[in-house]
Coordinates of C-alpha atoms in Angstrom, one line a residue:
Chain A
M30 CA 0.0 0.0 0.0
K31 CA 1.0 3.6 -0.5
A32 CA 1.9 5.9 2.3
L33 CA 1.7 9.7 2.1
V34 CA 3.8 11.8 4.4
A35 CA 3.3 15.5 4.8
V36 CA 6.4 17.5 5.7
K37 CA 6.7 21.2 6.6
R38 CA 9.7 23.5 6.2
V39 CA 10.1 25.4 9.4
V40 CA 12.8 27.3 11.3
D41 CA 15.4 24.9 12.7
A42 CA 14.5 23.7 16.3
N43 CA 17.7 25.0 17.7
V44 CA 17.3 28.6 16.5
K45 CA 16.2 31.2 19.0
V46 CA 13.7 33.2 17.0
R47 CA 13.3 37.0 17.3
V48 CA 10.1 39.0 16.9
K49 CA 10.3 41.7 14.2
P50 CA 10.4 45.2 15.7
D51 CA 7.2 46.2 13.8
N52 CA 5.4 43.2 15.5
S53 CA 4.3 41.8 12.1
G54 CA 5.8 38.4 12.8
V55 CA 9.0 36.5 13.6
D56 CA 12.2 37.4 11.7
L57 CA 13.2 34.5 9.5
T58 CA 15.7 36.2 7.2
N59 CA 19.0 34.3 7.1
V60 CA 17.7 31.8 9.7
K61 CA 18.4 28.1 9.3
M62 CA 15.4 26.1 8.0
S63 CA 14.8 22.4 8.4
I64 CA 12.2 19.7 8.2
N65 CA 9.9 20.0 11.2
P66 CA 11.1 17.4 13.7
F67 CA 7.8 15.7 14.0
C68 CA 7.5 15.4 10.2
E69 CA 11.0 13.8 10.1
I70 CA 9.7 11.2 12.5
A71 CA 6.7 10.6 10.2
V72 CA 9.1 10.1 7.3
E73 CA 11.2 7.7 9.3
E74 CA 8.1 5.7 10.4
A75 CA 6.9 5.4 6.8
V76 CA 10.4 4.2 5.8
R77 CA 10.4 1.6 8.6
L78 CA 7.0 0.3 7.4
K79 CA 8.3 0.0 3.9
E80 CA 11.3 -1.9 5.2
K81 CA 8.9 -4.3 7.0
G82 CA 7.0 -4.8 3.8
A83 CA 3.8 -3.1 5.0
V84 CA 4.2 -0.1 2.6
S85 CA 5.2 -0.3 -1.0
E86 CA 5.6 3.3 -2.0
I87 CA 6.2 6.5 0.0
I88 CA 5.1 9.8 -1.4
V89 CA 6.2 12.9 0.5
V90 CA 4.3 16.2 0.1
S91 CA 5.0 19.6 1.3
I92 CA 3.0 22.8 1.0
G93 CA 5.1 25.9 1.1
P94 CA 7.6 28.1 -0.8
K95 CA 9.8 26.9 -3.6
E96 CA 12.6 26.3 -1.1
A97 CA 10.6 23.6 0.5
Q98 CA 12.0 21.4 -2.2
E99 CA 15.1 21.0 0.0
Q100 CA 13.0 19.4 2.7
I101 CA 11.3 17.1 0.2
R102 CA 14.8 16.1 -1.0
S103 CA 15.8 15.4 2.6
A104 CA 12.8 13.2 3.1
M105 CA 13.7 11.4 -0.2
A106 CA 17.2 10.9 1.1
L107 CA 15.8 9.2 4.2
G108 CA 13.9 6.8 1.9
A109 CA 10.8 8.4 0.4
D110 CA 10.2 7.4 -3.2
R111 CA 8.9 10.6 -4.8
G112 CA 7.8 14.1 -3.9
I113 CA 5.0 16.6 -4.5
L114 CA 5.5 20.3 -3.7
V115 CA 2.3 22.4 -3.6
E116 CA 3.8 25.8 -4.0
A117 CA 2.1 28.4 -1.8
D118 CA 2.7 31.2 0.5
D119 CA 2.1 29.1 3.6
S120 CA 1.9 32.2 5.8
Q121 CA -1.5 32.8 4.1
L122 CA -2.8 29.4 4.7
G123 CA -4.2 28.1 8.0
A124 CA -4.4 24.5 9.1
L125 CA -7.8 24.1 7.5
E126 CA -6.6 25.2 4.1
V127 CA -3.5 23.0 4.4
A128 CA -5.8 20.1 5.3
K129 CA -8.0 20.9 2.3
I130 CA -5.0 20.8 -0.1
L131 CA -3.8 17.5 1.5
K132 CA -7.3 16.1 0.9
G133 CA -6.8 16.9 -2.8
V134 CA -3.5 15.1 -2.8
V135 CA -5.0 12.1 -1.0
A136 CA -7.8 12.0 -3.6
A137 CA -5.2 12.0 -6.4
E138 CA -2.8 9.5 -4.9
Q139 CA -5.1 7.2 -2.9
P140 CA -2.7 6.3 0.0
Q141 CA -3.9 3.9 2.7
L142 CA -1.7 5.5 5.4
I143 CA -1.3 9.2 5.8
L144 CA 1.4 10.3 8.2
L145 CA 2.0 13.7 9.6
G146 CA 3.8 15.2 12.6
K147 CA 1.6 16.0 15.5
Q148 CA 2.5 19.7 15.3
A149 CA 4.8 22.2 13.5
I150 CA 7.2 23.8 15.9
D151 CA 6.6 27.3 14.3
D152 CA 2.8 27.7 14.7
D153 CA 2.4 25.0 17.4
S154 CA -1.2 24.4 16.2
N155 CA -1.5 20.7 16.4
Q156 CA -4.5 20.7 14.0
V157 CA -3.8 19.6 10.4
G158 CA -3.9 15.8 10.9
Q159 CA -7.2 15.9 12.8
M160 CA -8.7 18.3 10.2
L161 CA -7.6 16.0 7.4
G162 CA -9.2 13.1 9.2
A163 CA -12.5 15.0 9.3
L164 CA -12.4 16.0 5.6
L165 CA -11.6 12.4 4.5
G166 CA -13.9 10.8 7.0
A167 CA -11.0 8.7 8.0
G168 CA -9.9 7.5 11.5
Q169 CA -7.1 9.4 13.3
G170 CA -4.3 8.0 15.5
T171 CA -2.9 11.2 16.9
F172 CA 0.3 11.6 19.1
A173 CA 1.4 8.1 18.1
S174 CA 4.2 6.4 19.9
E175 CA 3.7 3.0 18.3
V176 CA 2.2 2.0 14.9
K177 CA 1.3 -1.6 13.9
V178 CA -0.2 -2.3 10.5
D179 CA -2.3 -5.5 10.5
G180 CA -4.1 -6.3 7.3
D181 CA -6.7 -3.6 6.6
K182 CA -6.4 -2.2 10.1
V183 CA -3.7 -0.2 12.0
Q184 CA -3.2 -0.2 15.7
V185 CA -1.9 3.0 17.1
T186 CA -0.6 3.6 20.6
R187 CA -1.2 7.2 21.5
E188 CA 0.4 9.4 24.2
V189 CA -2.5 10.8 26.2
D190 CA -2.4 12.9 29.4
G191 CA -2.8 10.0 31.8
G192 CA -0.5 7.6 30.0
L193 CA -1.0 5.6 26.8
Q194 CA -4.1 4.6 24.8
T195 CA -4.3 2.1 22.0
V196 CA -6.8 2.4 19.3
E197 CA -7.5 0.4 16.2
L198 CA -8.3 2.2 12.9
S199 CA -9.7 1.0 9.6
L200 CA -7.6 2.0 6.6
P201 CA -7.2 4.5 5.1
A202 CA -6.2 6.2 8.3
I203 CA -4.3 9.3 9.5
I204 CA -1.4 9.0 12.0
T205 CA 0.2 12.0 13.6
T206 CA 3.6 11.3 15.2
D207 CA 4.8 12.0 18.7
L208 CA 8.5 12.4 19.5
R209 CA 8.8 8.9 21.0
L210 CA 7.6 7.1 17.9
N211 CA 11.1 6.6 16.6
E212 CA 14.6 8.0 16.2
P213 CA 15.0 9.3 12.6
R214 CA 18.1 8.0 10.8
Y215 CA 20.7 10.2 9.2
A216 CA 20.8 10.5 5.5
A217 CA 23.9 8.8 4.0
L218 CA 25.7 10.7 1.3
P219 CA 24.9 8.2 -1.5
N220 CA 21.2 8.5 -0.6
I221 CA 21.4 12.2 -0.7
M222 CA 22.8 11.9 -4.2
K223 CA 20.1 9.4 -5.2
A224 CA 17.4 11.6 -3.8
R225 CA 18.3 14.3 -6.4
K226 CA 17.2 12.0 -9.1
K227 CA 13.9 11.0 -7.6
P228 CA 10.8 12.6 -9.2
L229 CA 9.3 15.8 -7.7
D230 CA 6.1 17.1 -9.0
M231 CA 5.2 20.8 -8.7
K232 CA 1.6 21.7 -8.0
S233 CA -0.4 24.7 -6.8
P234 CA -3.3 25.0 -4.4
A235 CA -5.6 25.8 -7.4
D236 CA -4.8 22.3 -8.8
F237 CA -6.8 21.0 -5.8
G238 CA -9.5 23.7 -6.0
V239 CA -8.3 25.4 -2.8
S240 CA -7.8 29.1 -3.0
T241 CA -9.2 30.7 0.1
A242 CA -6.9 32.3 2.6
T243 CA -7.3 31.6 6.2
K244 CA -10.0 33.5 8.1
L245 CA -7.6 33.8 11.1
K246 CA -5.8 37.1 10.9
T247 CA -2.6 37.6 12.9
V248 CA -3.0 41.1 14.3
K249 CA 0.4 41.3 15.9
V250 CA 3.3 39.2 17.2
E251 CA 5.1 40.2 20.4
P252 CA 7.9 38.8 22.4
P253 CA 6.8 37.1 25.6
A254 CA 7.0 39.1 28.9
D255 CA 10.6 38.9 30.2
R256 CA 11.1 37.3 33.6
K257 CA 13.1 39.5 35.8
A258 CA 16.6 38.3 36.5
G259 CA 16.9 35.9 39.4
V260 CA 19.6 35.5 42.1
Q261 CA 22.1 32.8 42.7
V262 CA 21.8 31.5 46.3
K263 CA 24.9 30.1 47.9
S264 CA 23.4 27.5 50.3
V265 CA 20.3 25.4 51.0
D266 CA 19.7 27.5 54.1
E267 CA 19.6 30.7 52.0
L268 CA 17.3 29.0 49.5
V269 CA 14.8 27.9 52.2
E270 CA 15.0 31.4 53.7
K271 CA 14.2 33.1 50.4
L272 CA 11.3 30.7 49.6
K273 CA 9.8 31.2 53.0
N274 CA 10.2 34.9 53.5
E275 CA 10.8 36.6 50.2
A276 CA 8.8 34.5 47.7
K277 CA 6.4 33.1 50.4
V278 CA 5.7 30.0 48.4
I279 CA 6.4 27.4 51.0
Chain B
M13 CA -23.0 35.1 22.3
S14 CA -23.5 31.5 23.2
I15 CA -20.6 29.3 24.1
L16 CA -20.3 25.6 24.1
V17 CA -17.6 24.2 26.4
I18 CA -16.6 20.5 25.8
A19 CA -16.2 18.9 29.2
E20 CA -13.1 16.8 29.9
H21 CA -13.8 13.8 32.1
D22 CA -13.2 10.1 32.7
N23 CA -17.0 9.2 32.8
K24 CA -16.8 9.6 36.6
T25 CA -15.3 12.9 37.5
L26 CA -15.2 16.3 35.7
N27 CA -11.5 17.2 35.0
S28 CA -10.6 20.5 36.7
A29 CA -9.2 21.8 33.4
T30 CA -12.8 22.3 32.3
L31 CA -13.2 24.9 35.1
N32 CA -10.4 27.0 33.4
V33 CA -12.1 26.8 30.1
V34 CA -15.4 28.0 31.7
A35 CA -13.3 30.9 33.1
A36 CA -12.1 31.8 29.5
A37 CA -15.7 31.5 28.3
Q38 CA -16.8 34.0 30.9
K39 CA -14.1 36.5 29.6
I40 CA -15.8 36.2 26.2
G41 CA -19.2 36.7 27.8
G42 CA -22.5 35.1 27.0
D43 CA -24.5 32.0 27.8
I44 CA -22.3 29.0 28.7
T45 CA -23.4 25.5 27.9
V46 CA -21.2 22.5 28.8
L47 CA -21.3 19.3 26.7
V48 CA -20.6 16.1 28.4
A49 CA -20.0 13.3 25.9
G50 CA -19.4 9.9 27.6
S51 CA -20.8 6.6 28.7
G52 CA -22.5 6.3 32.1
A53 CA -21.5 9.9 32.7
Q54 CA -24.5 11.2 34.6
A55 CA -22.3 12.0 37.6
V56 CA -20.1 14.2 35.4
A57 CA -23.1 16.1 34.1
D58 CA -24.3 16.6 37.7
Q59 CA -20.9 18.0 38.6
A60 CA -20.9 20.2 35.5
A61 CA -24.3 21.6 36.5
Q62 CA -22.8 22.8 39.8
V63 CA -20.0 24.8 38.1
A64 CA -20.4 28.5 38.6
G65 CA -21.4 30.4 35.5
V66 CA -22.8 27.4 33.5
S67 CA -26.3 27.9 32.3
K68 CA -27.0 24.5 30.7
V69 CA -25.5 21.1 30.6
L70 CA -26.0 18.7 27.6
L71 CA -25.4 15.1 28.3
A72 CA -24.7 12.7 25.4
D73 CA -24.6 9.4 27.1
N74 CA -23.7 6.6 24.8
A75 CA -21.2 3.7 24.5
A76 CA -19.8 5.4 21.3
Y77 CA -18.4 8.2 23.5
A78 CA -17.0 6.0 26.3
N79 CA -13.3 6.5 25.4
Q80 CA -13.6 9.9 23.8
L81 CA -12.7 8.6 20.4
A82 CA -12.3 11.6 18.2
E83 CA -14.2 10.2 15.2
N84 CA -17.3 9.9 17.3
V85 CA -17.0 12.8 19.7
A86 CA -16.0 15.3 17.0
A87 CA -19.1 14.4 14.9
L88 CA -21.3 15.0 18.0
V89 CA -19.5 18.3 18.8
A90 CA -20.0 19.5 15.1
Q91 CA -23.7 18.5 15.2
V92 CA -24.4 20.1 18.6
G93 CA -22.0 23.1 18.1
K94 CA -23.8 24.5 15.0
G95 CA -26.0 26.8 17.0
Y96 CA -23.2 28.4 19.0
S97 CA -20.9 31.4 18.4
H98 CA -18.0 29.7 20.2
I99 CA -16.9 26.2 20.9
L100 CA -14.1 25.8 23.5
A101 CA -12.2 22.8 24.7
T102 CA -9.3 22.2 27.0
S103 CA -5.7 22.2 25.6
T104 CA -5.3 18.6 26.8
T105 CA -4.6 15.6 24.6
T106 CA -8.3 15.0 24.4
G107 CA -9.2 18.6 23.5
K108 CA -6.4 18.7 20.9
N109 CA -7.5 15.4 19.5
V110 CA -11.2 16.2 19.1
L111 CA -11.7 19.9 18.5
P112 CA -9.7 20.4 15.2
R113 CA -11.7 17.5 13.8
A114 CA -15.0 19.1 14.9
A115 CA -13.9 22.5 13.5
A116 CA -13.0 20.9 10.1
L117 CA -16.5 19.2 10.0
L118 CA -18.0 22.7 10.5
D119 CA -15.6 24.1 7.9
V120 CA -14.1 26.7 10.3
S121 CA -10.5 27.4 11.3
M122 CA -9.5 26.9 14.9
I123 CA -7.3 28.7 17.4
S124 CA -5.0 26.4 19.6
D125 CA -3.9 27.1 23.1
I126 CA -5.6 30.4 23.9
I127 CA -3.8 32.2 26.7
A128 CA -5.8 35.5 26.7
V129 CA -9.1 36.8 25.6
E130 CA -8.9 40.2 24.0
S131 CA -12.4 40.4 22.7
A132 CA -15.1 37.9 21.5
N133 CA -13.1 37.3 18.3
T134 CA -9.5 38.2 19.2
F135 CA -7.2 36.0 21.3
K136 CA -3.6 35.6 22.2
R137 CA -1.7 32.4 21.8
P138 CA 2.0 31.4 22.0
I139 CA 3.9 30.4 18.9
Y140 CA 7.5 29.2 18.3
A141 CA 7.6 27.3 21.6
G142 CA 6.4 30.3 23.5
N143 CA 9.1 32.5 22.1
A144 CA 6.5 34.8 20.6
I145 CA 2.9 35.6 21.4
A146 CA 0.5 36.1 18.5
T147 CA -2.7 38.1 18.7
V148 CA -5.1 36.3 16.4
Q149 CA -8.5 37.6 15.1
S150 CA -11.0 35.1 13.7
D151 CA -13.6 36.0 11.1
E152 CA -15.2 32.6 11.3
A153 CA -19.0 32.3 12.0
I154 CA -18.2 29.8 14.7
I155 CA -15.0 30.4 16.7
A156 CA -13.4 27.2 17.8
G157 CA -10.5 27.1 20.2
T158 CA -8.6 25.2 22.8
V159 CA -7.8 27.0 26.1
R160 CA -4.5 26.7 27.9
G161 CA -5.7 25.9 31.4
T162 CA -2.8 27.5 33.3
A163 CA -3.5 30.9 31.7
F164 CA -7.0 31.2 33.3
D165 CA -7.9 31.0 37.0
P166 CA -10.6 28.3 37.4
V167 CA -14.2 29.2 38.2
A168 CA -15.7 27.7 41.3
A169 CA -16.7 24.0 41.0
E170 CA -19.8 24.7 43.2
G171 CA -22.5 27.3 43.3
G172 CA -24.1 26.8 39.9
A173 CA -27.5 25.3 39.3
A174 CA -27.7 24.5 35.6
A175 CA -30.3 22.2 34.1
V176 CA -29.1 18.9 32.6
E177 CA -30.6 18.0 29.2
A178 CA -30.1 14.8 27.4
V179 CA -28.8 14.8 23.8
S180 CA -30.2 11.9 21.8
E181 CA -27.7 12.3 18.9
A182 CA -25.4 9.3 19.0
K183 CA -23.6 7.6 16.2
D184 CA -20.6 5.4 16.1
A185 CA -18.6 6.3 13.0
G186 CA -17.4 2.7 12.9
I187 CA -13.8 3.6 11.7
S188 CA -12.1 3.5 15.0
K189 CA -12.1 1.2 18.1
F190 CA -10.7 1.6 21.6
V191 CA -8.3 -1.3 22.3
S192 CA -6.7 -0.6 25.7
E193 CA -5.2 2.0 27.9
E194 CA -2.4 2.2 30.4
I195 CA -3.0 4.9 32.9
V196 CA -0.2 5.8 35.3
K197 CA -1.5 5.7 38.8
S198 CA -0.3 8.4 41.2
E199 CA -1.1 9.5 44.7
R200 CA 0.2 13.0 43.9
P201 CA -1.7 16.0 42.7
E202 CA -2.3 16.3 39.0
L203 CA 0.7 17.8 37.3
T204 CA -1.1 20.6 35.4
A205 CA -3.2 21.7 38.4
A206 CA -0.6 21.4 41.2
R207 CA 0.5 24.4 43.3
I208 CA 4.1 23.0 43.5
V209 CA 5.9 21.0 40.9
V210 CA 9.2 19.2 41.5
S211 CA 10.9 18.2 38.2
G212 CA 13.9 16.2 37.4
G213 CA 16.1 16.1 34.3
R214 CA 19.0 14.2 32.8
G215 CA 21.1 15.3 35.8
V216 CA 19.3 12.9 38.2
G217 CA 21.1 10.1 36.4
S218 CA 18.6 7.2 36.6
G219 CA 15.0 6.3 37.3
E220 CA 16.1 4.9 40.6
N221 CA 17.9 8.0 41.6
Y222 CA 15.0 10.2 40.4
H223 CA 12.7 8.5 43.0
K224 CA 15.3 8.3 45.7
V225 CA 16.2 12.0 45.5
L226 CA 12.9 13.7 44.4
D227 CA 10.1 11.6 45.9
P228 CA 10.9 12.7 49.5
L229 CA 11.0 16.4 48.5
A230 CA 7.7 16.1 46.5
D231 CA 6.1 14.2 49.5
K232 CA 7.2 16.9 51.9
L233 CA 5.8 19.7 49.7
G234 CA 2.7 17.9 48.6
A235 CA 4.0 18.5 45.1
A236 CA 3.3 17.0 41.7
Q237 CA 6.3 15.5 39.9
G238 CA 7.5 16.4 36.4
A239 CA 10.4 15.7 34.2
S240 CA 12.3 17.1 31.2
R241 CA 12.2 15.4 27.8
A242 CA 15.7 14.1 28.4
A243 CA 14.7 12.3 31.6
V244 CA 11.7 10.8 29.8
D245 CA 13.6 9.7 26.8
A246 CA 16.3 8.2 29.0
G247 CA 13.4 6.1 30.6
F248 CA 13.7 7.5 34.1
V249 CA 10.0 8.2 34.3
P250 CA 6.9 7.7 32.1
N251 CA 6.3 10.2 29.4
D252 CA 3.0 11.6 30.8
M253 CA 5.3 13.4 33.3
Q254 CA 7.0 15.4 30.6
V255 CA 6.8 19.2 31.0
G256 CA 7.5 21.2 27.8
Q257 CA 6.3 22.3 24.4
T258 CA 5.5 18.7 23.4
G259 CA 4.5 17.6 26.9
K260 CA 2.4 19.4 29.5
I261 CA 2.3 23.1 30.2
V262 CA 2.4 23.9 33.9
A263 CA 2.3 27.3 35.7
P264 CA 2.4 26.4 39.4
D265 CA 3.3 28.8 42.3
L266 CA 6.6 27.1 42.7
Y267 CA 8.5 25.0 40.1
I268 CA 11.7 23.3 41.3
A269 CA 13.9 22.2 38.4
V270 CA 16.5 19.6 39.5
G271 CA 19.2 18.6 37.1
I272 CA 17.5 20.2 34.2
S273 CA 19.6 22.3 31.8
G274 CA 16.7 24.3 30.4
A275 CA 16.3 23.6 26.7
I276 CA 13.8 25.9 24.8
Q277 CA 11.5 22.9 24.6
H278 CA 11.3 22.6 28.4
L279 CA 11.1 26.3 29.1
A280 CA 8.1 26.5 26.9
G281 CA 6.3 24.3 29.4
M282 CA 7.1 26.0 32.7
K283 CA 8.3 29.5 32.3
D284 CA 5.0 31.0 33.4
S285 CA 5.5 29.5 36.8
K286 CA 5.3 32.1 39.6
V287 CA 8.6 31.2 41.3
I288 CA 11.2 29.0 39.6
V289 CA 14.0 27.4 41.5
A290 CA 16.9 25.7 39.7
I291 CA 19.3 23.2 41.3
N292 CA 22.0 22.3 38.9
K293 CA 25.8 21.6 39.0
D294 CA 26.3 23.8 35.9
E295 CA 26.7 27.5 36.5
E296 CA 26.0 28.2 32.8
A297 CA 22.8 26.2 32.5
P298 CA 20.1 28.1 30.5
I299 CA 17.6 27.3 33.2
N300 CA 19.3 29.8 35.5
A301 CA 18.3 32.6 33.2
V302 CA 14.6 32.1 34.0
A303 CA 15.1 31.0 37.6
D304 CA 14.2 33.3 40.5
Y305 CA 16.6 31.4 42.7
W306 CA 19.4 29.1 41.5
L307 CA 21.7 27.0 43.5
V308 CA 24.9 25.5 42.0
G309 CA 25.6 22.1 43.6
D310 CA 25.3 18.4 43.5
L311 CA 21.7 17.5 43.5
N312 CA 22.4 14.3 45.4
T313 CA 23.4 16.3 48.5
V314 CA 21.5 19.5 47.9
V315 CA 18.0 18.0 47.5
P316 CA 18.1 15.8 50.6
E317 CA 19.4 18.7 52.6
L318 CA 16.6 20.9 51.2
T319 CA 14.0 18.2 52.1
T320 CA 15.1 18.1 55.7
K321 CA 15.2 21.9 56.0
I322 CA 11.7 22.9 54.7

C-alpha cells in the first residue's frame, strides 16, 4: 500500500527566534530552516513500514515556498520514493486550508496511510492531521508512539495525558507522530545523491481547488514578557529562607 | 453570544481543566453550555451543572463516547455546536484530538492554546515554543479554540445550578475502536493543576535516583512531579510526566527544576510559573536565566538537605 507523508519546512528547532520590531511576525531572514522534527519522525516511520514490507511506496508532500523542495529532497534521502510540492505562501494558509490541499493530494494518490507530525514547531497548532481526518472521513491516531499495520487495520498507541491509549483504525487512516515514535536516521551521502534523481512534481493550491486564505488574521506578534533576573543562592539555608520569607511560596 | 464548552472527564469525575475553560468563556461573555459526551457519565453532568457560570449542561450518554474517540465525539460536537458562536475545549490531549476534527467538520478554522481573551473574536496564543505571542483575530462564523488551562484561574466548581438536558444524537462512525489503555496511577496532585511541581532532568542520572532524590521532596511539599524530555527519553519516568512544548504546560506557584539544563522545549512548558528554583551543577545552565533562585551544587546532596530543612 501507498503511504503519504506530509512535511513542513520550518525554522530549525535550535534557532532562538526573534520577533520583528514592527510586530508583524518573527524574523526568518537568514535563519536556518529544516524539516519540522515531528515530520521527520513521520518520514522515518513510513520508511520503517516500507522496510517491513507493509508499505510499497512513500510519497512525500510539502505545502510551502519553492525552497521547501530542500525538505522534500531530505525526506527522499531518508527513503521516500517521490515528492510533491504544492507551492504556496504558507503564511497565508491556515491549518484548515492545508488540510483541504492535502485532501486533494490524497484523492489523487489514494494512499492507505497518511502520516503527519503532531504539530509544527513554528505555529504550534496541532490541527492539520485531525482536520484532514475529518475531511476524509478517516480515522485518526494522533500523538502516536507506536504503529502496527495489521491487514486492513492499523493499531496506534497514543500518548495521552494519563499515560497511553491504544486504538484500532480502519484503513485509510491518519497518523500523527509524537517524539517517542522513533529515532530518525541520518541520510547517508549516496542516498542524498540518489534523492536528487527522484521525481518531484510541482503543484499549486488551485490544482486542488483550494484558493481561500485563512480567516484567522494575525493582528500582531510580540515577544513574551521577560522574567526579571533571578539571584544565585549560595546555600540550601539561603534558598529555604528566600522561599519562605521573600517568595512566600512554602 | 453562546458558548459551548466541551467537558473533559473520565466518565466519573469532571476534570478540573474544564473549570479553566469556563473561566475563559466568561471572559468572552455570553451563555455558557457544557457538553458532556461519555458513557455512564451522569455524575459528570451533575458536577458540570454545579459549576459557577454554567447555564446549561448537555449530556450525550452513549457507548460510542465511552473512550472519547475523536471520530465519534467530533461528529457530535460539530452537530451540537452548529448553533453556538464559540466552541471551546481544554488544551489537553483529548481537546487537541477532538476539536480540530470538529472544526473541520464545521468548515471553520481553529485557534489552539488560547492564553488570553482580548475580545469575543480576538485572542492571544503562544507560537514558536512560547518565544513569541501572537494576537489572532477570527472572522469565522463559529470560533473554535482550545484553552491553555494554566492561563486562566478556574471558576468555582460549586454554586451553579444548571439544568441537565439529554442529547439523543449518538452515532458510532465505525472507523475506530478503543483497544486498551495504560494509565499511570499516582497519589500525587495532577501535574497541570498542582501548586508546587518538582521536576527532574537528565542530571538525576537514573530512574532509581529520580525517585530516591525527588520523591521525599515532593512528598514533603505535597507537590506533583514532572520531568524534562531528556529524563523521559532516558526512561527515568513515564512520558506523561514530561513538561514542555511537546508535553504538559504547567504554571504552578513554585517550580523546582532539579538537574534540568533548560532547553527551549522545556522552558516553553514551565516559564510561566510564579517562582522558579533551579538546582544544577552547571553554573552556565540556561535554566538559570529564567530561575528566580538558582543554586549550583550536586543535587544528590543539595536536594536531601533541602528536604530536611523545609
